[in-house]
Amino acid sequence: MSQGNSAVESESKQNDDTIDFGYKQVKKEEKVELVADVFNSVAQKYDIMNDLMSFGIHRIWKRFTIDASGARKGQKILDLAGGTGDLASKFSQIVGERGQVVLADINHSMLNVGKEKLNNKGIIGNINYVQANAEALPFPDNHFDLITIAFGLRNVTDKSKALASMFRVLKPGGRLLVLEFSKPTTESLSKLYDFYSFYVLPQMGQVVANDSESYKYLAESIRMHPDQDTLEQMMVDVGFEQTTYHNMTGGIVALHRGFKF
Amino acid sequence: MPAIQVVTSAIELAVNQALDWSLNKEQALKPLAGKNCIIFIQEVEQALIFNFSASSIYVKADVDAQYATNPEDETPSILSDDECWISLSIFAIDKLKQNSQMTKLIKSGQLDFAGDLSILQALSKLFDKLELDLEEILSKYLGDVAAHNVNQIGQKLVSDLAHHADLLKHTFADAALDEKKVAVRSILVANYCDQVTELKSGFDRAEARLNLLANKLSELNKATANQSLNNKSHK
Ligand SMILES: C[S@@+](CC[C@H](N)C(=O)[O-])C[C@H]1O[C@@H](n2cnc3c(N)ncnc32)[C@H](O)[C@@H]1O
């Protein structure tokens, strides 16, 4: 049942015009729209589902990401594919009045939910919201001290293009953190995880958000995402240095880190 | 599981709850808003970074061990103007509440300090105001951290979790008897070990069940395949 390193296999199999959307092959131009449909559909219930699906563990994964970010007062931080703003809200507190946080997402609905949530929490002043595609970031070169992309990269059509775009807008000395689902490190965990994501998750999605298809896509897109070593190599290929990754919860999730010098 | 993040979230929850219960939360936080106080806890060799805003406290862990030694020993120091760093034993943490004792603590070597002293004094006043037993909170979770640290070293050597848990139980029971300074309550460690064992047997049960299901599924597949072959040959 395990998909192994299917991301690499599928990349070599797919022709130039098509790309994976979960397990389906679709035209490259279509993927953006299909992903948009998924996140339009889940936006309102996104936070509740996150807690339910991960038993709240996503908060710990995100906490580790912030701890590994080295974020400091006065910095400029981009939280890319930031959705409902979990990371951006913490960064806003860390960088303080002199710093700046940009919450960017391709999807208007997700951005709106994020904006409303942060406004309600009183987080205003040092935070801006930008609708942007990770593949073509609308920011100047060498602009940010830190870029984070949490559970976003696997939804992007051309991941290498997106990584190169992040490299461009990062300042020399800056770092990129990619938090993403990855490949479990043991066979037994892999089996349990497959069972959970292909049987339990879509049903949970159906009951709570009345939307099993989006959660089926979630499970499939995770299996199609590059594994730890492949993603690290992709970062190196676009210029990142001192790249490392840290497995969490047995490799279900990994945090990749790379620097631009 | 990065255990230290569980600890920082628990501490953060406790301090913010205490803040919410205290009168005049905004007033209490005002002198510290926008400042950082880094507290290095000697027993677990882990720094906790308290980041203050006008309305809440965020607690981070120093995963890159940047603050494991006095930052002013390095030039240039990584401390900025609005930060202070202290290193102390878990057992001295409640003394932080005694503002008048601060210089004495530094002089007697019980507390190593760097940065802006006024931040430490403001922190001391805040902790004093809050209905909070910091030592209790920290030592409650320290057991997990210490166990986790040993767990990481142990992982290289021991693949069997149950055996591992047993080992931990004995190591810590001995350590707790031999040296009081080891801030691990043996009962906490025993609990932790029980949880690990429980988790492992739960996991084993789930795995066995999955294997059973997988076998049943493949038998079913075979049966269906045979059936359709039979059907075809009958036709
Ligand atoms: C699973 S959510 C993650 C949200 C948030 N970072 C978190 O961790 O909770 C994925 C987000 O990626 C966004 N996204 C998908 N493709 C994108 C792209 N090409 N550029 C920017 N954002 C994208 C989606 O709109 C969605 O909000």
Coordinates of N, CA and C in Angstrom, one line a residue, chain A residues 1 57 60-64 66-73 90 93-95 98 121 175 186-189 191-193 195 199 246 248-250 257, chain B residues 1-2 4-6 8-9 12 34-36 51-53 56-64 66-67 78-80 82-83 203 206-207 210-211 213:
Chain A
M1 N 0.8 -1.2 0.0 CA 0.0 0.0 0.0 C 0.8 1.3 0.0
I57 N -1.3 17.7 17.0 CA 0.2 17.6 17.0 C 0.7 18.7 16.0
I60 N 2.6 21.4 17.6 CA 4.0 21.1 18.0 C 4.9 21.1 16.9
W61 N 4.5 20.6 15.7 CA 5.4 20.7 14.5 C 5.6 22.2 14.2
K62 N 4.6 23.0 14.3 CA 4.8 24.4 14.0 C 5.7 25.1 15.0
R63 N 5.5 24.7 16.3 CA 6.3 25.3 17.3 C 7.8 25.0 17.1
F64 N 8.1 23.7 16.7 CA 9.4 23.4 16.4 C 10.0 24.2 15.2
I66 N 9.1 27.3 14.5 CA 9.4 28.6 14.9 C 10.7 28.6 15.8
D67 N 10.9 27.6 16.6 CA 12.1 27.4 17.4 C 13.3 27.3 16.5
A68 N 13.2 26.7 15.3 CA 14.3 26.5 14.4 C 14.5 27.7 13.5
S69 N 13.7 28.7 13.6 CA 13.7 29.8 12.6 C 14.7 30.8 12.9
G70 N 15.1 30.9 14.1 CA 16.1 31.9 14.5 C 15.5 33.3 14.3
A71 N 14.2 33.4 14.3 CA 13.5 34.8 14.1 C 13.9 35.7 15.2
R72 N 14.1 36.9 14.8 CA 14.5 37.9 15.8 C 13.8 39.2 15.6
K73 N 13.9 40.1 16.6 CA 13.3 41.4 16.5 C 13.8 42.2 15.3
K90 N 2.6 34.2 15.3 CA 3.7 34.1 16.3 C 4.9 35.0 15.8
Q93 N 4.6 38.6 16.7 CA 5.0 38.9 18.1 C 6.5 39.0 18.2
I94 N 7.2 38.0 17.6 CA 8.6 37.9 17.7 C 9.4 39.1 17.1
V95 N 9.0 39.5 15.9 CA 9.7 40.6 15.2 C 9.4 42.0 15.8
R98 N 9.3 47.0 15.1 CA 10.3 47.4 14.0 C 10.4 46.4 12.9
K121 N -7.5 38.7 16.9 CA -6.5 38.5 17.9 C -5.8 39.8 18.3
R175 N 17.4 32.4 5.9 CA 17.1 31.0 5.8 C 15.7 30.7 5.3
T186 N 9.6 4.1 9.4 CA 9.5 2.7 9.6 C 8.3 2.1 8.9
E187 N 8.5 0.9 8.5 CA 7.4 0.2 7.7 C 6.1 0.1 8.5
S188 N 6.2 -0.2 9.8 CA 4.9 -0.3 10.5 C 4.2 1.0 10.7
L189 N 5.0 2.1 10.9 CA 4.3 3.4 11.0 C 3.7 3.7 9.7
K191 N 2.4 1.8 7.5 CA 1.2 1.1 7.3 C 0.0 1.7 8.0
L192 N 0.3 2.0 9.3 CA -0.7 2.6 10.1 C -1.1 4.0 9.5
Y193 N -0.1 4.7 9.1 CA -0.4 6.0 8.5 C -1.2 6.0 7.3
F195 N -3.3 3.6 6.5 CA -4.6 3.2 6.9 C -5.4 4.4 7.4
Y199 N -8.4 5.8 5.0 CA -9.7 5.4 5.4 C -10.3 6.3 6.4
H246 N 14.9 17.6 9.6 CA 14.7 17.0 10.9 C 13.3 16.3 10.8
M248 N 10.0 14.6 12.2 CA 9.2 14.6 13.4 C 8.1 13.6 13.3
T249 N 7.6 13.1 14.4 CA 6.6 12.0 14.5 C 7.0 10.9 13.5
G250 N 8.2 10.4 13.6 CA 8.6 9.3 12.8 C 8.7 9.6 11.3
R257 N 15.7 22.7 6.2 CA 16.2 24.1 6.5 C 17.4 24.3 5.5
Chain B
M1 N 9.1 12.6 18.6 CA 8.4 13.8 19.1 C 9.3 14.8 19.8
P2 N 9.4 16.0 19.3 CA 10.3 17.0 19.9 C 9.7 17.4 21.3
I4 N 10.6 19.0 23.9 CA 10.8 20.3 24.5 C 9.6 21.2 24.0
Q5 N 9.1 21.0 22.8 CA 8.0 21.9 22.4 C 6.7 21.6 23.2
V6 N 6.6 20.4 23.7 CA 5.4 20.1 24.5 C 5.6 20.9 25.8
T8 N 7.4 23.7 26.3 CA 7.3 25.1 26.2 C 5.8 25.5 26.0
S9 N 5.0 24.6 25.3 CA 3.6 25.0 25.2 C 2.9 24.9 26.5
E12 N 3.9 27.9 28.5 CA 3.3 29.1 28.0 C 1.8 29.2 28.4
G34 N 7.8 43.8 24.4 CA 8.8 43.9 23.3 C 10.2 43.4 23.8
K35 N 10.3 42.8 25.0 CA 11.6 42.4 25.5 C 11.6 40.8 25.5
N36 N 12.8 40.3 25.5 CA 13.0 38.9 25.6 C 13.8 38.5 26.9
N51 N 9.3 35.5 25.4 CA 9.1 36.7 24.5 C 7.8 37.4 25.0
F52 N 8.0 38.7 25.4 CA 6.8 39.4 26.0 C 6.2 40.4 25.0
S53 N 4.9 40.4 24.9 CA 4.2 41.4 24.1 C 3.3 42.2 25.1
S56 N 0.6 39.2 25.9 CA 0.8 37.8 26.2 C 2.3 37.5 26.3
I57 N 2.6 36.2 26.7 CA 4.0 35.7 26.7 C 4.1 34.5 25.8
Y58 N 5.1 34.6 25.0 CA 5.3 33.4 24.1 C 6.6 32.8 24.6
V59 N 6.6 31.4 24.7 CA 7.8 30.7 25.2 C 8.4 29.8 24.1
K60 N 9.6 30.1 23.8 CA 10.3 29.3 22.7 C 11.4 28.4 23.3
A61 N 11.8 27.4 22.6 CA 12.9 26.6 23.0 C 14.1 27.0 22.2
D62 N 15.3 26.9 22.8 CA 16.5 27.2 22.0 C 17.0 26.0 21.4
V63 N 16.4 25.6 20.2 CA 16.8 24.3 19.6 C 18.2 24.2 19.1
D64 N 18.7 25.4 18.7 CA 20.1 25.4 18.2 C 21.2 25.6 19.2
Q66 N 21.9 28.1 21.1 CA 22.7 29.3 20.9 C 22.9 30.0 22.3
Y67 N 22.1 29.7 23.2 CA 22.2 30.3 24.5 C 22.6 29.4 25.6
I78 N 25.5 37.8 21.1 CA 24.2 37.7 20.3 C 23.0 38.4 21.0
L79 N 23.3 38.9 22.2 CA 22.1 39.5 22.9 C 21.9 40.9 22.4
S80 N 20.7 41.3 22.1 CA 20.4 42.7 21.7 C 20.0 43.5 23.0
D82 N 17.3 44.8 24.0 CA 16.1 44.5 24.8 C 16.1 43.0 25.2
E83 N 17.2 42.4 25.5 CA 17.2 41.0 26.0 C 18.1 40.9 27.2
F203 N 0.7 -0.1 19.9 CA 1.2 0.0 18.6 C 1.3 -1.4 18.0
A206 N -2.1 -2.8 17.2 CA -2.6 -2.2 16.0 C -1.9 -2.8 14.8
E207 N -0.6 -3.0 14.9 CA 0.1 -3.5 13.7 C -0.3 -5.0 13.4
L210 N -3.6 -4.9 11.7 CA -3.4 -4.4 10.3 C -2.9 -5.6 9.5
N211 N -1.9 -6.4 10.0 CA -1.4 -7.5 9.3 C -2.5 -8.5 9.0
L213 N -5.7 -7.9 8.9 CA -6.6 -7.3 7.9 C -6.0 -7.5 6.5

